[in-house]
CSV table of C-alpha atoms in Angstrom, one decimal:
chain,number,residue,atom,x,y,z
A,269,MET,CA,-17.6,9.9,-19.2
A,270,ILE,CA,-16.6,6.7,-20.9
A,271,LYS,CA,-18.5,3.5,-20.0
A,272,ILE,CA,-16.0,0.8,-19.0
A,273,PRO,CA,-16.7,-2.8,-20.1
A,274,HIS,CA,-17.9,-5.0,-17.2
A,275,PHE,CA,-14.8,-7.1,-17.3
A,276,PHE,CA,-12.7,-4.1,-16.3
A,277,HIS,CA,-14.9,-2.7,-13.5
A,278,GLU,CA,-12.7,-4.0,-10.7
A,279,ILE,CA,-9.7,-2.1,-12.3
A,280,LEU,CA,-11.4,1.1,-13.6
A,281,GLY,CA,-14.9,1.2,-12.2
A,282,GLU,CA,-18.0,1.6,-14.3
A,283,PHE,CA,-17.1,5.0,-15.8
A,284,GLN,CA,-13.9,7.0,-16.4
A,285,THR,CA,-13.1,10.3,-17.9
A,286,LYS,CA,-10.9,10.4,-21.0
A,287,SER,CA,-8.3,12.5,-19.0
A,288,SER,CA,-8.2,9.8,-16.3
A,289,LEU,CA,-7.6,7.1,-18.8
A,290,VAL,CA,-4.8,9.1,-20.4
A,291,VAL,CA,-3.1,9.9,-17.0
A,292,ILE,CA,-3.3,6.2,-16.0
A,293,ALA,CA,-1.8,5.1,-19.4
A,294,LEU,CA,0.9,7.8,-19.2
A,295,PHE,CA,1.9,6.9,-15.7
A,296,VAL,CA,2.2,3.2,-16.5
A,297,LEU,CA,4.2,3.8,-19.7
A,298,VAL,CA,6.5,6.4,-18.3
A,299,SER,CA,7.1,4.7,-15.0
A,300,GLY,CA,7.5,1.4,-16.8
A,301,PHE,CA,10.1,2.9,-19.1
A,302,VAL,CA,12.0,4.5,-16.3
A,303,ILE,CA,12.0,1.4,-14.0
A,304,GLY,CA,12.8,-0.8,-17.0
A,305,ILE,CA,15.9,1.2,-17.9
A,306,ILE,CA,17.1,1.9,-14.4
A,307,GLY,CA,16.3,-1.6,-13.2
A,308,PHE,CA,17.4,-3.4,-16.3
A,309,ASP,CA,20.1,-5.4,-14.5
A,310,ASP,CA,17.5,-6.5,-11.9
A,311,TRP,CA,15.3,-8.3,-14.4
A,312,LYS,CA,17.3,-9.1,-17.5
A,313,SER,CA,18.8,-12.3,-16.2
A,314,LEU,CA,15.4,-13.7,-15.0
A,315,SER,CA,13.9,-16.6,-16.9
A,316,LEU,CA,11.3,-15.6,-19.5
A,317,ILE,CA,8.4,-16.8,-17.3
A,318,LYS,CA,9.7,-14.8,-14.3
A,319,GLN,CA,10.2,-11.7,-16.5
A,320,ILE,CA,6.6,-12.0,-17.7
A,321,VAL,CA,5.3,-12.4,-14.2
A,322,THR,CA,7.4,-9.5,-12.9
A,323,TRP,CA,6.2,-7.2,-15.7
A,324,PHE,CA,2.6,-8.3,-15.2
A,325,LEU,CA,2.9,-7.4,-11.6
A,326,PHE,CA,4.3,-4.1,-12.6
A,327,LEU,CA,1.3,-3.4,-14.9
A,328,ASP,CA,-1.2,-4.4,-12.2
A,329,ILE,CA,0.5,-2.4,-9.4
A,330,SER,CA,1.5,0.7,-11.3
A,331,GLY,CA,-1.9,1.0,-13.0
A,332,GLY,CA,-3.6,0.7,-9.6
A,333,VAL,CA,-1.5,3.4,-8.1
A,334,VAL,CA,-3.3,5.9,-10.3
A,335,ALA,CA,-6.6,4.2,-11.2
A,336,ASN,CA,-7.6,3.8,-7.6
A,337,LEU,CA,-7.4,7.5,-7.2
A,338,THR,CA,-9.9,8.2,-9.9
A,339,ARG,CA,-13.5,9.0,-9.3
A,340,GLY,CA,-14.7,6.0,-11.3
A,341,THR,CA,-12.8,3.4,-9.4
A,342,ASP,CA,-13.3,5.1,-6.0
A,343,MET,CA,-17.1,5.3,-6.5
A,344,PHE,CA,-17.3,1.7,-7.8
A,345,TYR,CA,-15.7,0.3,-4.6
A,346,ASP,CA,-17.8,2.6,-2.4
A,347,ARG,CA,-20.9,1.1,-4.0
A,348,TYR,CA,-19.7,-2.5,-3.5
A,349,PRO,CA,-18.3,-3.0,0.0
A,350,MET,CA,-17.8,-6.8,-0.4
A,351,LYS,CA,-15.7,-6.1,-3.5
A,352,ARG,CA,-13.5,-3.9,-1.3
A,353,TRP,CA,-12.9,-6.9,1.0
A,354,ILE,CA,-12.1,-9.1,-2.0
A,355,PHE,CA,-9.7,-6.5,-3.4
A,356,ILE,CA,-7.8,-6.5,-0.1
A,357,ALA,CA,-7.8,-10.3,0.2
A,358,ILE,CA,-6.4,-11.0,-3.2
A,359,HIS,CA,-3.5,-8.5,-3.1
A,360,ILE,CA,-0.6,-10.8,-2.4
A,361,GLN,CA,1.6,-9.4,-5.1
A,362,PRO,CA,4.7,-8.8,-2.9
A,363,ILE,CA,4.9,-12.6,-2.2
A,364,ILE,CA,4.6,-13.4,-5.9
A,365,LEU,CA,7.3,-10.7,-6.6
A,366,THR,CA,9.7,-12.3,-4.2
A,367,TRP,CA,9.4,-15.5,-6.1
A,368,SER,CA,9.8,-13.9,-9.6
A,369,MET,CA,12.8,-11.8,-8.6
A,370,GLY,CA,14.5,-14.3,-6.3
A,371,ILE,CA,14.2,-12.2,-3.2
A,372,PRO,CA,13.8,-13.8,0.3
A,373,ILE,CA,10.1,-14.5,0.8
A,374,HIS,CA,10.0,-12.9,4.2
A,375,TYR,CA,10.4,-9.5,2.5
A,376,GLY,CA,7.3,-9.9,0.5
A,377,ALA,CA,5.5,-11.6,3.4
A,378,MET,CA,6.2,-8.7,5.8
A,379,ILE,CA,5.1,-6.1,3.3
A,380,CYS,CA,2.0,-8.0,2.4
A,381,ILE,CA,0.9,-8.8,5.9
A,382,TYR,CA,1.5,-5.2,7.1
A,383,THR,CA,-0.3,-3.7,4.1
A,384,LEU,CA,-3.3,-6.0,4.0
A,385,SER,CA,-3.9,-5.8,7.8
A,386,SER,CA,-3.6,-2.0,7.6
A,387,ALA,CA,-6.0,-2.0,4.6
A,388,ALA,CA,-8.5,-4.1,6.6
A,389,LEU,CA,-8.3,-1.7,9.5
A,390,LEU,CA,-8.8,1.2,7.2
A,391,ASN,CA,-11.8,-0.5,5.5
A,392,LEU,CA,-13.4,-1.1,8.9
A,393,ILE,CA,-13.1,2.6,9.9
A,394,ARG,CA,-13.9,4.0,6.4
A,395,ASP,CA,-16.7,6.2,7.7
A,396,TYR,CA,-14.8,7.8,10.6
A,397,SER,CA,-13.1,11.2,10.4
A,398,ILE,CA,-9.7,9.8,11.4
A,399,HIS,CA,-9.7,7.6,8.3
A,400,HIS,CA,-7.7,9.9,6.0
A,401,LEU,CA,-5.1,10.7,8.7
A,402,LEU,CA,-4.6,7.1,9.7
A,403,ALA,CA,-4.3,6.1,6.1
A,404,GLY,CA,-1.5,8.6,5.6
A,405,SER,CA,0.2,7.4,8.7
A,406,LEU,CA,0.0,3.7,7.9
A,407,THR,CA,1.2,4.4,4.4
A,408,GLY,CA,4.2,6.3,5.7
A,409,LEU,CA,5.0,3.5,8.1
A,410,GLY,CA,4.7,1.0,5.3
A,411,LEU,CA,7.1,3.0,3.2
A,412,ILE,CA,9.6,2.9,6.1
A,413,ILE,CA,9.3,-0.9,6.1
A,414,VAL,CA,9.9,-1.0,2.3
A,415,VAL,CA,12.9,1.3,2.5
A,416,TYR,CA,14.4,-0.7,5.3
A,417,LEU,CA,14.0,-4.0,3.4
A,418,SER,CA,15.1,-2.4,0.2
A,419,GLU,CA,18.7,-2.1,1.4
A,420,THR,CA,19.3,-5.6,0.0
A,421,ALA,CA,16.5,-5.8,-2.6
A,422,PRO,CA,16.8,-4.9,-6.2
A,423,PHE,CA,15.7,-1.4,-7.3
A,424,PHE,CA,13.0,-2.8,-9.6
A,425,ALA,CA,11.4,-4.8,-6.7
A,426,SER,CA,11.8,-2.0,-4.2
A,427,THR,CA,10.0,0.3,-6.5
A,428,LEU,CA,7.1,-2.2,-6.9
A,429,PHE,CA,6.9,-2.6,-3.2
A,430,ILE,CA,6.6,1.2,-2.7
A,431,PHE,CA,4.0,1.3,-5.4
A,432,TYR,CA,2.1,-1.6,-3.8
A,433,VAL,CA,2.0,0.0,-0.3
A,434,PHE,CA,0.8,3.3,-1.8
A,435,LYS,CA,-1.7,1.6,-4.1
A,436,VAL,CA,-3.4,-0.5,-1.4
A,437,LEU,CA,-3.1,1.8,1.6
A,438,TYR,CA,-3.6,5.3,0.1
A,439,SER,CA,-5.0,5.0,-3.4
A,440,PHE,CA,-7.4,2.2,-2.6
A,441,SER,CA,-8.2,2.4,1.1
A,442,VAL,CA,-9.0,6.1,1.2
A,443,PHE,CA,-12.5,7.2,-0.1
A,444,HIS,CA,-11.2,10.2,-2.0
A,445,HIS,CA,-14.5,11.3,-3.5
A,446,ARG,CA,-16.8,11.4,-0.5
A,447,GLY,CA,-19.7,13.7,-1.1
A,448,GLU,CA,-19.5,13.2,-4.9
A,449,GLN,CA,-21.8,10.1,-4.9
A,450,ASN,CA,-24.6,11.9,-6.8
A,451,ALA,CA,-22.4,14.1,-8.9
A,452,ASP,CA,-22.9,12.0,-12.1
């Protein structure tokens, strides 16, 4: 296990395995390369500041898709319930993305409101057996919303919206390592 510097605890937890860090990095790099190439026309004409914001959002969201599935991050947020609420509250990336990519704000607002209210519900029922099943269902419904809105949104943005819904509702909101609390 690698001890993570305090500054990165909210992203990676307190400890991570080397293999987890490699998988996170590979996912971000490979998905970034693919989305960057396929979605080149979507972001190439944006102003420099909007390109920087868009790619920063990509790094944050894509990294979280995988990092939130790791034991280190999962256990960190299980130990600190208030940090889970803060995590949910600050995740307004779809609204920022609509600005940076010139998409109607209601797209981002709808995705954000649905995802954050679903994440809040999942956080409230974290200890109930229905939690995993409901998380999968809410994630699926969120993806339907994204696909519907994506008919007129750029590929790059649509991909980030999909990553966002998965990151917040399934990767983050589900306690994947229940029963492993003392397996250090």
